Coordinates of C-alpha atoms and ligand atoms in Angstrom, one line a residue:
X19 CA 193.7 26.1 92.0
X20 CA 191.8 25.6 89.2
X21 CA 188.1 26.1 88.5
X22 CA 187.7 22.4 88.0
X23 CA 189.0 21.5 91.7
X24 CA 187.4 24.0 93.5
X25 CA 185.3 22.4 95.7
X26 CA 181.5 23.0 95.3
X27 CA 178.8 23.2 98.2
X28 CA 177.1 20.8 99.2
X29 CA 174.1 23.0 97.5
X30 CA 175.7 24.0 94.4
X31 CA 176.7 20.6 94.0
X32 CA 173.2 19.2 94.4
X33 CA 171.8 21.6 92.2
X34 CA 174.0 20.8 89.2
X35 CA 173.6 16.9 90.2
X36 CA 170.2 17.2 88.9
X37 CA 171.6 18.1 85.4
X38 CA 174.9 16.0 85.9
X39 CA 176.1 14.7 82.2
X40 CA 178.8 12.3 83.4
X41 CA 180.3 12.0 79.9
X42 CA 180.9 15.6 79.9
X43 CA 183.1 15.4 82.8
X44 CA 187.0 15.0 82.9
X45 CA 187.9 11.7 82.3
X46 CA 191.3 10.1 83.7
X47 CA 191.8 6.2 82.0
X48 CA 195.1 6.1 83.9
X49 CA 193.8 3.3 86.3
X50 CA 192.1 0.4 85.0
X51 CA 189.7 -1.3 85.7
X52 CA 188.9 2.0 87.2
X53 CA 187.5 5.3 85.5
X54 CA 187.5 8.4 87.0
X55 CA 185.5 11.6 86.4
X56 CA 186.2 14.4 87.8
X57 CA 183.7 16.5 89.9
X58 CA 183.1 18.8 92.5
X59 CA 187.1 18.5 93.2
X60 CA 187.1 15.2 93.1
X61 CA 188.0 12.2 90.8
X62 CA 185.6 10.2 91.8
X63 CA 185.0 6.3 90.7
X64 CA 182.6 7.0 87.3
X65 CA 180.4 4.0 87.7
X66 CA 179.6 5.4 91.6
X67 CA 178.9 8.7 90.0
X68 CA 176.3 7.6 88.0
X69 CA 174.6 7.0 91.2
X70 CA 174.9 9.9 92.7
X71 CA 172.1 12.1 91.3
X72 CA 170.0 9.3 92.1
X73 CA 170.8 9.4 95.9
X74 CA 170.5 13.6 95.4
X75 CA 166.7 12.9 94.2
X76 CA 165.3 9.2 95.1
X77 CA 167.0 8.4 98.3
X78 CA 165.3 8.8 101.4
X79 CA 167.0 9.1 104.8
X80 CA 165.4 7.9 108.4
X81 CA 166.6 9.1 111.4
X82 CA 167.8 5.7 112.2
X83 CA 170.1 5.6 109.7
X84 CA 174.1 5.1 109.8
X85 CA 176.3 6.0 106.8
X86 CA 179.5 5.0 106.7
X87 CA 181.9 7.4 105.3
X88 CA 185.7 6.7 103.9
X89 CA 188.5 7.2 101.4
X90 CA 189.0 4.0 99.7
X91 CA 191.8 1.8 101.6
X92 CA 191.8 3.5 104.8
X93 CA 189.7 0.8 106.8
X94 CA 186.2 0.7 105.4
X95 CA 185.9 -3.0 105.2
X96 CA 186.6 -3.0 109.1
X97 CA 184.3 -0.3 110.1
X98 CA 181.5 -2.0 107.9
X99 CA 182.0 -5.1 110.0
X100 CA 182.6 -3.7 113.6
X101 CA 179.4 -1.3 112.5
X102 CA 177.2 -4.1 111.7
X103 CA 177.8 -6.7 114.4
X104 CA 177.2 -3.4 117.0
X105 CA 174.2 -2.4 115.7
X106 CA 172.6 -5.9 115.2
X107 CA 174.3 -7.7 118.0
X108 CA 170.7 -8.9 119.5
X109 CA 169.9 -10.1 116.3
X110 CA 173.0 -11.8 115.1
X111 CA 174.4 -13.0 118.2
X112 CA 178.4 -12.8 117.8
X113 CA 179.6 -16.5 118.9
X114 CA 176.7 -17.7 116.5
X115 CA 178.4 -19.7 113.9
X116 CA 175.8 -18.4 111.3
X117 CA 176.6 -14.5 111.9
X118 CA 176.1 -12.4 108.4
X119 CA 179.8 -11.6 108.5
X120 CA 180.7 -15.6 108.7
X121 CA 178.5 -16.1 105.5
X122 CA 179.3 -12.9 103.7
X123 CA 181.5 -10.6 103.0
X124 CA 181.3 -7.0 104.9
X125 CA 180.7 -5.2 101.4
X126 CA 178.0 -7.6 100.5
X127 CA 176.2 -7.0 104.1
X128 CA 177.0 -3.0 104.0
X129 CA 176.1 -1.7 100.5
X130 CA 177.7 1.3 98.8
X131 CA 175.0 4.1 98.2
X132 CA 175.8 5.2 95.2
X133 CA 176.8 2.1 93.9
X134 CA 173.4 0.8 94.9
X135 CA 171.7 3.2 93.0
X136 CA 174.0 3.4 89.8
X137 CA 172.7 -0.6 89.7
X138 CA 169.0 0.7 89.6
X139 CA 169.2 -1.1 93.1
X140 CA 167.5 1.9 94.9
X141 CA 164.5 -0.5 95.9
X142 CA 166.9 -2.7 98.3
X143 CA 168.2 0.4 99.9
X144 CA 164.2 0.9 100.1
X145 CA 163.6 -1.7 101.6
X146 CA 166.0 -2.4 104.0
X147 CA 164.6 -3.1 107.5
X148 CA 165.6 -0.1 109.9
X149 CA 168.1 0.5 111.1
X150 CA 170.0 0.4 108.1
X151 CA 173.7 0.5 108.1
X152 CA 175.2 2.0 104.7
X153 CA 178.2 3.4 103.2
X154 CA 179.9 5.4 101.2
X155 CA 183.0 6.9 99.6
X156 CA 181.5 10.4 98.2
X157 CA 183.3 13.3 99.5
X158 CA 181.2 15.4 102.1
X159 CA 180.3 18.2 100.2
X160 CA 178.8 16.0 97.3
X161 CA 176.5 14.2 100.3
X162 CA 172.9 15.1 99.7
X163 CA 171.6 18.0 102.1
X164 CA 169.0 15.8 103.2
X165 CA 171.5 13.6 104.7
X166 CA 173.8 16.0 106.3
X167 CA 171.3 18.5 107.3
X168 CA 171.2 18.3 111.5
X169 CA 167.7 17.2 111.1
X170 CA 167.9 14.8 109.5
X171 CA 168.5 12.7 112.3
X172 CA 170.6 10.2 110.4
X173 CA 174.4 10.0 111.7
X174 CA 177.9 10.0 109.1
X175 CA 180.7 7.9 110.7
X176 CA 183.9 8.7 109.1
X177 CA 187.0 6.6 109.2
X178 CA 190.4 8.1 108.2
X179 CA 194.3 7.2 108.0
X180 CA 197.7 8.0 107.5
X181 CA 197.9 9.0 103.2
X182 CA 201.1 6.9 102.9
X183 CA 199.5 4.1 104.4
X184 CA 196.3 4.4 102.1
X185 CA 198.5 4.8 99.2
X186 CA 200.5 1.8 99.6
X187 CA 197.0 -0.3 100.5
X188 CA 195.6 1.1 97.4
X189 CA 198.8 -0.2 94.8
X190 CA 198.7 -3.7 96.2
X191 CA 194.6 -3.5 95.9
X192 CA 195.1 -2.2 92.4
X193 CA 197.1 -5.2 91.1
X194 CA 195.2 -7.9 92.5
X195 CA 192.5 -6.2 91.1
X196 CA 193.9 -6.0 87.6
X197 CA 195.7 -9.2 87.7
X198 CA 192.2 -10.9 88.8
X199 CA 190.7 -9.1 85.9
X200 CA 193.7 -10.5 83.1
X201 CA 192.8 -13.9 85.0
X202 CA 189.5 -13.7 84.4
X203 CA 190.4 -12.8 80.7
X204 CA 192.7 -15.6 80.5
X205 CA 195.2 -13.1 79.9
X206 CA 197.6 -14.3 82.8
X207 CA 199.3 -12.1 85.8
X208 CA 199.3 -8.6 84.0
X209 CA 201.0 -5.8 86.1
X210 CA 199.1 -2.6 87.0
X211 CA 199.6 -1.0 83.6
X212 CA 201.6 2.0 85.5
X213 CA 204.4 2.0 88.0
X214 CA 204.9 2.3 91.7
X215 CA 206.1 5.2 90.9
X216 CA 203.7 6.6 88.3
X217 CA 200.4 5.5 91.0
X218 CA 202.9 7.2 93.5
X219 CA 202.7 10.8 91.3
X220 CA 198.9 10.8 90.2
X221 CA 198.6 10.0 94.1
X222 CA 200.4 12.8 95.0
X223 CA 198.6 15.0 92.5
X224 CA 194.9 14.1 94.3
X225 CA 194.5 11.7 90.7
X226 CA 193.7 8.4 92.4
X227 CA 189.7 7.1 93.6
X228 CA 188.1 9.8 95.7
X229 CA 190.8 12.3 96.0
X230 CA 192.5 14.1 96.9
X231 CA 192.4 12.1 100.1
X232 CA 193.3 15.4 102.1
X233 CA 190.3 17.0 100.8
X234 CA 188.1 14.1 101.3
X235 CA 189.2 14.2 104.9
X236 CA 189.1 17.3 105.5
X237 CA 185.3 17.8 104.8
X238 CA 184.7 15.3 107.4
X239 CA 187.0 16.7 110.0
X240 CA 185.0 19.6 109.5
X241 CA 181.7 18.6 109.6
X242 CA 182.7 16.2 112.6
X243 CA 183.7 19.6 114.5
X244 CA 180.5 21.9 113.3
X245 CA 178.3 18.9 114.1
X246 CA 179.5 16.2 116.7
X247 CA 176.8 14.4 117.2
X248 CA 175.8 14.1 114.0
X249 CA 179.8 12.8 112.6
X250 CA 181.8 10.9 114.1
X251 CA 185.4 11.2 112.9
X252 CA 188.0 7.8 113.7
X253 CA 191.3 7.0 113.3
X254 CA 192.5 3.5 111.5
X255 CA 195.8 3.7 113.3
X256 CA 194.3 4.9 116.7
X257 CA 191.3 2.0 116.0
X258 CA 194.2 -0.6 116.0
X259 CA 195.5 0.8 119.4
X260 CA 193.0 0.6 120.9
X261 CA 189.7 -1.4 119.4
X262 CA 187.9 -1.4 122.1
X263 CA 187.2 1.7 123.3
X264 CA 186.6 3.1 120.1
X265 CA 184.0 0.1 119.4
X266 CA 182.1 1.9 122.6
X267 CA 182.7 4.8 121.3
X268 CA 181.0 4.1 117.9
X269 CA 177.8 2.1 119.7
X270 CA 177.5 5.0 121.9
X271 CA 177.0 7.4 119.1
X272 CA 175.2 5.0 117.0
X273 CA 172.8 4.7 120.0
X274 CA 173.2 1.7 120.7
X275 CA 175.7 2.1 123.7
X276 CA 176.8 -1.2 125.8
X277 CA 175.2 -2.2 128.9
X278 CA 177.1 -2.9 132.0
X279 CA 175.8 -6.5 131.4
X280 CA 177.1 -6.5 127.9
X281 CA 180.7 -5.1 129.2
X282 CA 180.8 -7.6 131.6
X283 CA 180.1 -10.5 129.6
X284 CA 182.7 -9.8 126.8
X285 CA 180.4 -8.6 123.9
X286 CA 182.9 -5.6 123.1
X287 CA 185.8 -8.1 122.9
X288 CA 183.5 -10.3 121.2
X289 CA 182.8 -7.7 117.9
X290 CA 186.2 -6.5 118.2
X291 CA 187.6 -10.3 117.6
X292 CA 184.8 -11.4 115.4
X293 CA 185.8 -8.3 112.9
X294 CA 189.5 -8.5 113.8
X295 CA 191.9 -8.9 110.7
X296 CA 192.8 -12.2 111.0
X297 CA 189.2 -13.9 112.1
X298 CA 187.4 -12.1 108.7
X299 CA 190.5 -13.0 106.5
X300 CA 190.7 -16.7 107.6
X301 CA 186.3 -17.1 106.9
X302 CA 185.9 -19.2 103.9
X303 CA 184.0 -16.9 102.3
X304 CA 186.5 -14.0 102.6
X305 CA 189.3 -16.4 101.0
X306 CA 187.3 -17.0 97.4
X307 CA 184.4 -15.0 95.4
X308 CA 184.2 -11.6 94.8
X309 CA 182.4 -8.2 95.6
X310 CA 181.7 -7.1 91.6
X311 CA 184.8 -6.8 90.0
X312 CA 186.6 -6.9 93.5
X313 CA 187.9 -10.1 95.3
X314 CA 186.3 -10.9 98.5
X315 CA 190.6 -11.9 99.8
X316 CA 192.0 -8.7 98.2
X317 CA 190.2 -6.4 101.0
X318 CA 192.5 -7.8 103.5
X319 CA 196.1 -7.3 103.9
X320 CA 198.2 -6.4 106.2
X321 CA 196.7 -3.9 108.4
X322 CA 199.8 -2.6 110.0
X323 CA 200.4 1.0 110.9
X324 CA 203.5 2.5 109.0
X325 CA 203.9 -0.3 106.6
X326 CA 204.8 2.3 103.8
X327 CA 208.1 2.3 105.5
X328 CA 208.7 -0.9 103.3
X329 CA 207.6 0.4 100.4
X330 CA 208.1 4.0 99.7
X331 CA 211.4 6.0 99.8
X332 CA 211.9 8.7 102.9
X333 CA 212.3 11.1 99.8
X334 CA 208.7 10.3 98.5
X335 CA 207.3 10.5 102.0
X336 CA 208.2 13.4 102.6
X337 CA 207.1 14.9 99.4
X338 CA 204.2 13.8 100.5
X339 CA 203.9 14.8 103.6
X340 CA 204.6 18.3 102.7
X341 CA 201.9 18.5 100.0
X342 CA 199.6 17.1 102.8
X343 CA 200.8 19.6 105.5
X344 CA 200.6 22.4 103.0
X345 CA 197.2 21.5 101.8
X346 CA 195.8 21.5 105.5
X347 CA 197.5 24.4 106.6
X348 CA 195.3 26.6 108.2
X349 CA 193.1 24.1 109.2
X350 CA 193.5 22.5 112.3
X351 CA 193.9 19.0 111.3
X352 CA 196.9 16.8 111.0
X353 CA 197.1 13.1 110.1
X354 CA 200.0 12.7 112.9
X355 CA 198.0 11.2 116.1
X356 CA 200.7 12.6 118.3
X357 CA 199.4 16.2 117.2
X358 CA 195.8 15.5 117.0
X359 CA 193.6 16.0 119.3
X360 CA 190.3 14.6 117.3
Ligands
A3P1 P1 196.6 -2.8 104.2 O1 196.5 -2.9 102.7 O2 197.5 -1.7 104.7 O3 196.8 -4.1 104.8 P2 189.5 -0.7 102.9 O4 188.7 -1.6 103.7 O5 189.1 0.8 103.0 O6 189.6 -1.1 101.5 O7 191.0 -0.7 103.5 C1 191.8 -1.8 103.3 C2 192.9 -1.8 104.4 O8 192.2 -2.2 105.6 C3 193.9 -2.9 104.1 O9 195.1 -2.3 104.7 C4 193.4 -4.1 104.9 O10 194.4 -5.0 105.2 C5 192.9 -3.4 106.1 N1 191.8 -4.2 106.8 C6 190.8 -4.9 106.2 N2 190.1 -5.5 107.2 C7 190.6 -5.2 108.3 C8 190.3 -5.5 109.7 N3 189.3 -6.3 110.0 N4 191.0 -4.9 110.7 C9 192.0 -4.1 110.4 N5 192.4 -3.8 109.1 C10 191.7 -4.3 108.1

């Protein structure tokens, strides 16, 4: 490993934050729109990185707070919305036809930290009524200390899924994002200006937004097993299994667990319909505008377990599955639910 992936502490990292010269960093051009840096073992989006020393210095954590934590592509877009119609059920009622998540889109009602503050936006995150629901898709050890030291108070929820899975959602996000942009150029339909096979290599070499993804699950797993009640580790594939429970299981460690009244009237099925795939893909405002640079449709897919099966050879997946294994070796983690026990 070289000195440039090793991962840093969550201290050493903050202290060089404060002197951070992003310029300076490694720079990989390989996916536009998208430019990476390279940081603290990660390659991480650049314009998110400008944020981060801000979050190290300005931003301010309650007690109330709940940050959502992913790896681009592996659900975030659901958890935001299952997250936010929990914790503001009694406000937003969820058969109300003018529920947030009918008018906007669930990264427009749950904000990217760092993003936030790379946009000099700092004073929303401010001023945002408690309890504030945010996200983000900085690795663990790169989170301030003052958000994942045990007091804190705030809670990390962290959503993970299969790498192949990820991988595949992330070249299909990739050229609806460039073709949108060569639209928006009038430049027509432009492919992804690399292969399926060359995003499929960078992938595998941790050279894609936020990875390695192994590493950036890994930190959570960990933390999630130092600290349980402070980080609550999911599953995308288990989440689809069985919605549900795991919705209980997120307002319980959210604290804001269900009463029996709320059980018995429906609420959990309630959230878990209002966010499923096919309810926030069919909203009007899900099928046209955009988040930035990002269409509002292009978040939603598929959302089927295993779908890389269509796309990528058994050859590739198991070269892939092997770098995973051997990366986590030692560990006690494993991406395969039928081994897992978190
Ligand atoms: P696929 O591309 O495999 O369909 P992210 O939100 O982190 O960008 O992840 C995107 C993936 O989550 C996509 O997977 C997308 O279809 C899926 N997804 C988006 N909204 C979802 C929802 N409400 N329920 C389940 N999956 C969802």
């Amino acid at each position: 490993m070289s000195m440039s992936m090793m991962p840093l502490s969550t201290d050493a990292c903050a202290t060089a934050i404060g002197e951070l010269d992003i310029t300076s960093l490694p720079l990989e051009t390989r996916f536009p729109p998208f430019r990476l840096r390279q940081y603290g073992g990660f390659w991480l989006l650049e314009k998110f990185l400008q944020g981060v020393p801000a979050v190290h210095s300005i931003f301010e954590p309650r007690p109330s707070d709940v940050l959502l934590a992913s790896f681009p592509k592996c659900g975030t877009t659901w958890l935001k919305a299952l997250a936010f119609a929990t914790r503001n059920r009694a406000e937003h009622p969820l058969r109300g036809l003018d529920h947030p998540l009918r008018r906007r889109n669930p990264h427009d009602i749950v904000q990217y930290l760092e993003l936030q503050y790379a946009q000099s936006m700092g004073h929303v995150v401010a001023a945002l009524p408690s309890p504030r629901v945010l996200s983000t898709h900085l690795p663990y050890s790169l989170l301030p200390g003052r958000i994942t030291a045990e007091e804190s108070g705030c809670r990390i929820v962290y959503i993970c899924r299969d790498p192949k899975d990820a991988f595949v959602s992330s070249w299909f996000f990739t050229k609806k994002t460039v073709a949108a942009a060569a639209a928006r150029a009038r430049t027509g339909e432009e492919p992804p200006p690399y292969t399926f096979e060359e995003a499929f290599e960078l992938f595998c070499d941790g050279i894609c937004v936020s990875g390695p993804l192994w590493r950036h699950v890994l930190g959570y797993w960990e933390a999630s097993r130092r600290q349980p009640e402070k980080v609550l580790f999911l599953r995308y594939e288990e989440m689809l299994r069985n919605p549900e429970s795991n919705v209980k299981k997120l307002a319980e460690f959210m604290g804001c667990a269900f009463s029996v009244q709320e059980e018995a009237t429906g609420v959990v099925q309630d959230i878990v319909e209002l966010c499923s795939l096919e309810s926030l893909k069919n909203m009007d405002v899900n099928k046209s505008g955009s988040h930035g640079p990002l269409a509002h449709e292009s978040f939603f897919r598929k959302g089927v377990p295993g779908d890389w099966s269509n796309h990528i050879t058994p050859a590739m997946a198991e070269r892939l599955d092997k770098i995973v294994e051997d990366a986590l070796q030692g560990s006690g983690f494993t991406f395969d639910v039928r081994e897992a026990s978190a």
